[in-house]
Every structure is written in structure tokens, then in C-alpha cells.
Coordinates of C-alpha atoms in Angstrom, one line a residue:
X1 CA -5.7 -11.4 15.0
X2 CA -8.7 -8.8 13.7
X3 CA -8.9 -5.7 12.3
X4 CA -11.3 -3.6 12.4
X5 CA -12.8 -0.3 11.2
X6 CA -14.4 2.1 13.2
X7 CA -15.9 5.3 12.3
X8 CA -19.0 7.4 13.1
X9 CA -21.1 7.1 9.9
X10 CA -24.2 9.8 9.2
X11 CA -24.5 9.1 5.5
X12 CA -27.6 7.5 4.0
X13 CA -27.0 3.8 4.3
X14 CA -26.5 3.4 0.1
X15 CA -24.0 6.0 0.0
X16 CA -21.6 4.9 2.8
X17 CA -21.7 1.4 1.3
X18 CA -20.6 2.9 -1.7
X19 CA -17.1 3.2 0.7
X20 CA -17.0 0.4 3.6
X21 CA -18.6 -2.6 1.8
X22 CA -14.8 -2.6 0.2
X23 CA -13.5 -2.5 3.7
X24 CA -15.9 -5.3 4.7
X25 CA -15.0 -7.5 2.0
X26 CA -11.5 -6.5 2.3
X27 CA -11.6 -8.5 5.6
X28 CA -12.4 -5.9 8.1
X29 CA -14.2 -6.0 10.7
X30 CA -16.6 -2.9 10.9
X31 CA -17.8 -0.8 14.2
X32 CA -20.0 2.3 13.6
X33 CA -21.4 4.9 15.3
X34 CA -25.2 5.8 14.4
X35 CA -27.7 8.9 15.3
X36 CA -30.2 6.9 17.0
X37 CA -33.2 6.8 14.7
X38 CA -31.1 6.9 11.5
X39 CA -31.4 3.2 9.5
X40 CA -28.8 0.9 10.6
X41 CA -26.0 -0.1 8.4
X42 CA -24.9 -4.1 8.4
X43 CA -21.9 -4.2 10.8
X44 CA -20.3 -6.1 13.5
X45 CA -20.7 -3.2 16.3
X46 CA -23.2 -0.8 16.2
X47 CA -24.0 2.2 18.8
X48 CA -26.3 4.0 18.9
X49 CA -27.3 7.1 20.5
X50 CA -26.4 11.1 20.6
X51 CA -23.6 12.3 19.1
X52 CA -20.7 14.2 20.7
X53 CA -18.3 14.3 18.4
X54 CA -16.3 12.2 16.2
X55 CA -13.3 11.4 19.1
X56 CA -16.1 11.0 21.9
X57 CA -17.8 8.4 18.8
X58 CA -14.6 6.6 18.2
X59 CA -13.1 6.4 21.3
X60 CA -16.2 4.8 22.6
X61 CA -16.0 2.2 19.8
X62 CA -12.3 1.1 20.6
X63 CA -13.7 0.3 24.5
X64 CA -16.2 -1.4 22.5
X65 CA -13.9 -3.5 20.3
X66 CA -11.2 -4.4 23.1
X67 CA -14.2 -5.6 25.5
X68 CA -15.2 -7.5 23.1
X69 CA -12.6 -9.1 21.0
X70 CA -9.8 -9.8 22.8
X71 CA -8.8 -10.5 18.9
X72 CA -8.4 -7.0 17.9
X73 CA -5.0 -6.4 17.2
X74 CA -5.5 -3.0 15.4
X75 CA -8.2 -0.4 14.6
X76 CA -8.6 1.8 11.6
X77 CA -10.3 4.8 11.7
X78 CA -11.5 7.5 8.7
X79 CA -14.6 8.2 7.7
X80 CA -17.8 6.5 5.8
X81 CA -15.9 8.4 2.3
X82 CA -13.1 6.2 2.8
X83 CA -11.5 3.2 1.0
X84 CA -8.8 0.5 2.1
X85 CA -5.8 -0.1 0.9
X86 CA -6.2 -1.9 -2.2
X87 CA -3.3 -4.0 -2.5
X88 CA -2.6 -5.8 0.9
X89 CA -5.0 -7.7 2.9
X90 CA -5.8 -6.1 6.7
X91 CA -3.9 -9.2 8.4
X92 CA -0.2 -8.4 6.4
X93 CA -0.5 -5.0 7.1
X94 CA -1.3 -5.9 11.0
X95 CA 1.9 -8.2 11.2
X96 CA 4.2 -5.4 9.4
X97 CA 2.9 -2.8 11.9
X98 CA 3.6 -5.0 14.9
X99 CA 6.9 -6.3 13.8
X100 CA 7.6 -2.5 12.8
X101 CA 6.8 -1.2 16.4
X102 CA 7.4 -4.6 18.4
X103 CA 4.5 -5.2 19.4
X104 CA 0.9 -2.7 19.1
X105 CA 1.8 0.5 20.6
X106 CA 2.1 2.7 17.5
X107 CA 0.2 4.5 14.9
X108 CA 0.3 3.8 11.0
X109 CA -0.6 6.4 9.0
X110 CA -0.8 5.6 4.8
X111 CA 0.3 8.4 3.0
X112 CA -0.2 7.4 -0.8
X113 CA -3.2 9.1 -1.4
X114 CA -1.2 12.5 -1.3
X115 CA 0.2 11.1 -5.0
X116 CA -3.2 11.7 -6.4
X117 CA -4.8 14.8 -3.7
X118 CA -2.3 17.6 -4.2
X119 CA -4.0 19.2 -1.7
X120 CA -4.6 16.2 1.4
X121 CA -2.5 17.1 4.6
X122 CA -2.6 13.4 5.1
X123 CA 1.3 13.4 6.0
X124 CA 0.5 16.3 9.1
X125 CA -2.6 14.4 10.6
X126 CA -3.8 11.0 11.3
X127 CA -6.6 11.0 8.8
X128 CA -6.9 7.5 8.6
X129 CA -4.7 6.2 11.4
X130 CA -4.2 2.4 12.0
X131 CA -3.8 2.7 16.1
X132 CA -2.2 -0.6 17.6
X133 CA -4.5 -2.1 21.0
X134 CA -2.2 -0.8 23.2
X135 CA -2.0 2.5 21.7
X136 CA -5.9 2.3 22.1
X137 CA -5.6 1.1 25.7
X138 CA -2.9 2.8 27.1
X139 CA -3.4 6.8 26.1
X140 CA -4.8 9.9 27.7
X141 CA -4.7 8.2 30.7
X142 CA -6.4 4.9 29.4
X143 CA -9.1 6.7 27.9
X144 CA -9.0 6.2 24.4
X145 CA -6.8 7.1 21.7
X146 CA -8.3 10.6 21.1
X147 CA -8.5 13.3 22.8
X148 CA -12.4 13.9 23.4
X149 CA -12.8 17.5 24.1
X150 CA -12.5 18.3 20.4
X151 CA -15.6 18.4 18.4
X152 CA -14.1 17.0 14.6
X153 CA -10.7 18.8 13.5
X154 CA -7.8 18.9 15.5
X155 CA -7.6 15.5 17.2
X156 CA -5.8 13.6 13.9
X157 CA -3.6 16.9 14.1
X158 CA -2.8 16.6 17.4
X159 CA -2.2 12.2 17.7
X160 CA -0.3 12.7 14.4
X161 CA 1.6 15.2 17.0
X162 CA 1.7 13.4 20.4
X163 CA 2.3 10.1 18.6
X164 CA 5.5 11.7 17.1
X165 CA 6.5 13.1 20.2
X166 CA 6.4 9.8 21.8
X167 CA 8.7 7.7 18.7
X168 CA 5.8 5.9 17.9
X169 CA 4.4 7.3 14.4
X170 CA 5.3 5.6 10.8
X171 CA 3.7 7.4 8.2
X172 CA 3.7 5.0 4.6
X173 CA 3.9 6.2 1.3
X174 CA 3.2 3.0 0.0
X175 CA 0.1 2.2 1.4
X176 CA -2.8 4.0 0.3
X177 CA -6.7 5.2 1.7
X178 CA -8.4 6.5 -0.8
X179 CA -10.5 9.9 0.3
X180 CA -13.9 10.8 -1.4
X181 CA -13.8 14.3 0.0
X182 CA -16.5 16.4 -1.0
X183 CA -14.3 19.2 -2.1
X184 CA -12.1 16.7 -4.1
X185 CA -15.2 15.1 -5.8
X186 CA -16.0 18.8 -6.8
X187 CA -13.4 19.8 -7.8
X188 CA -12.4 17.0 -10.1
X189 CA -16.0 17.0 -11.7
X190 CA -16.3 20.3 -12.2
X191 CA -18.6 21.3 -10.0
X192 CA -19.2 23.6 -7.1
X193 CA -18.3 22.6 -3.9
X194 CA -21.0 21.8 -1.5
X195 CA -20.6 21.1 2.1
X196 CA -23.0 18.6 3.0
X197 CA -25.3 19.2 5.8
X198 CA -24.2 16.6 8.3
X199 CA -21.0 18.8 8.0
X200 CA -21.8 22.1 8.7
X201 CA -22.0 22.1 12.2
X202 CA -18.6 20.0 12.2
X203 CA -16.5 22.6 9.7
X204 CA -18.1 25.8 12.2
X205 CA -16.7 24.4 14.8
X206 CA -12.9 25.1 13.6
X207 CA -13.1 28.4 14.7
X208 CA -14.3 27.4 18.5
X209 CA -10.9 25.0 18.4
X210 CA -8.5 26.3 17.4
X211 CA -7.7 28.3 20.1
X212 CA -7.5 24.5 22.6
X213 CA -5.2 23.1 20.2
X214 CA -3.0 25.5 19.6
X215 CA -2.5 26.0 23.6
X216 CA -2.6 22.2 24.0
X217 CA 0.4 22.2 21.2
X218 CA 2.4 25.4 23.1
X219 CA 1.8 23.2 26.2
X220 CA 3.1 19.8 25.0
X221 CA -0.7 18.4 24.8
X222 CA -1.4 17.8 29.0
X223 CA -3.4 14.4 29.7
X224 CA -1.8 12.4 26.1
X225 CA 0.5 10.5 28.9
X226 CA -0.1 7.1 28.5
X227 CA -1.1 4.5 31.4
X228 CA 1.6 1.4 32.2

């Protein structure tokens, strides 16, 4: 059994380790998604290329991971700001999630961090979801866990959505991801709140999505439907 984290990663390479050399020595395995040209970050999986998006990114590395390593039992995703759990190793967490759903298709969400970010919405989206193999394998028609066409917001909305819909969603207070948002940072240093520039052209494109997720919501999200 493996677990691994996968994310799309833009920040300079000293500042991300800042977050996922914990999940590295935590016992994760790593998978990232890189600009091509930007310095490479020590991982197990690395792509390369341009990026469309953080579901396009992610959904790519989970046909990476299952292709590879018939191992992989579940995959975490978040972001290069992000910290594990502190408290339980990646392996008991797997086995709890598995006996939880019977088996790996499901979606663990940790919730803890809202204890300490009044503001996170980390119990309404799949922020940092752990998403079982089969949930990987099996949805939107075996295409990935994500649905691509969204740009960076809306697609933890909508699998924290269409994996409630299905029964398959746990959300845990007890466990705990740790978010080093910028506005949070801010906000508890005193400071004024920068959006940093890798993040622009994400947060603009709220407005162009909105409209597709809230008709993909009125509409029961058409193409989620998982293969046998």
C-alpha cells in the first residue's frame, strides 16, 4: 500500500519545501506538476509541460500514479501551501479509509483545520481530499477524479458535491491539513493581503465559472457517473 500526494506546484522550489518536505518525510509519496522550464522539485513523479488547469494537472497525475504503482491505494491532493496531518502516519489513515468505505471508492476530507481558520469552507469543498483508486479510476466516465473543464475553483466544490450525492464522502474533524493561505498568513501577521502572481489568473477566473457550476449543480453535475 502507498500514498501519495499530488498537486500542481508553481512556487519557487525553497518555498514549497517549506510545505511538502513534511509530506515527504511523513511517508508520502510525492507527484507534481511543473511549468516546463521552472527548476524541478525532488519527487517521485514529475510532469512537465503547459498548464491547463489544476483538475486537467491532477487528473493527469492520478493516470500517472495508477500506471505506475499498482501500490497506490490512495491519493491526496491540496496545494504546495499545504501540510499533513501531523499525528497519524499516511498508511493508518489509508487502512481507516478503506475499512470506513469497504474498500477505495470514497473521498476523505479532514476538517480540523476549520478549529483554527474561522474563515476555511473546508467542510463545503474537497480542499484537500484523500480520493480512494477506485474513486480515481472509476469517475467521470473513467477520466479522472475531477471534472477538467474548470480552470481552479469549483471542482473541490463540486466532488465534495457529487461525492455526497453518491454516499461516498466522510469529512473528519479529527484529522487535520494545515492551510498556509495567503490571505490567512496576512491576516494573522498583520499585513495586507497580497495575491501572489501565479494566482491572479486562477482567482479571475471565478467569474468565467461560475455560471458552469452553478448549471452543472441545477443539473445534477452530467458526466460525474462513474464507470463499472
Amino acid at each position: 500500500m502507498s500514498v501519495w500526494y499530488a498537486i500542481p506546484s508553481k512556487r519557487p522550489v525553497a518555498e514549497a519545501e517549506m510545505c511538502l518536505s513534511q509530506w515527504r518525510e511523513k511517508g508520502y509519496r510525492l507527484a507534481l506538476f511543473r511549468d516546463a522550464g521552472d527548476e524541478p522539485i525532488p519527487c517521485d513523479l514529475l510532469l512537465t509541460g503547459e498548464y491547463g488547469g489544476y483538475h486537467v494537472a491532477v487528473n493527469a497525475l492520478c493516470k500517472e500514479i495508477m500506471a505506475r504503482d499498482p501500490e497506490a491505494s490512495w491519493i491526496v491532493t491540496g496545494g504546495d501551501d499545504m501540510k499533513p496531518d501531523p499525528n497519524k502516519m499516511p498508511s493508518e489513515i489509508a487502512a481507516e479509509c478503506e475499512a470506513h468505505f469497504g474498500g477505495t471508492f470514497g473521498v476523505m476530507q479532514p476538517t480540523g483545520d476549520m478549529k483554527l481558520w474561522s474563515e476555511s469552507r473546508v467542510d463545503k469543498i474537497c480542499g484537500s481530499p484523500w480520493m480512494g483508486r477506485e474513486f480515481c479510476r472509476r469517475m467521470y466516465g473513467g477520466n479522472g477524479p475531477f471534472w477538467p473543464n474548470y480552470y481552479h475553483m469549483f471542482g473541490d466544490e463540486e466532488m465534495h458535491e457529487v461525492a455526497k450525492k453518491l454516499g461516498i464522502l466522510w469529512n473528519r474533524e479529527d484529522l487535520s491539513h494545515y492551510h498556509h493561505h495567503f490571505i490567512r498568513e496576512a491576516r494573522e501577521k498583520g499585513k495586507p493581503i497580497v495575491c501572489p502572481d501565479f494566482l491572479i489568473k486562477a482567482n479571475a477566473a471565478y467569474d468565467v465559472h461560475l455560471p458552469e457550476f452553478k448549471w452543472r449543480k441545477a443539473h445534477g453535475f452530467p458526466g460525474h457517473e462513474p464507470i463499472a
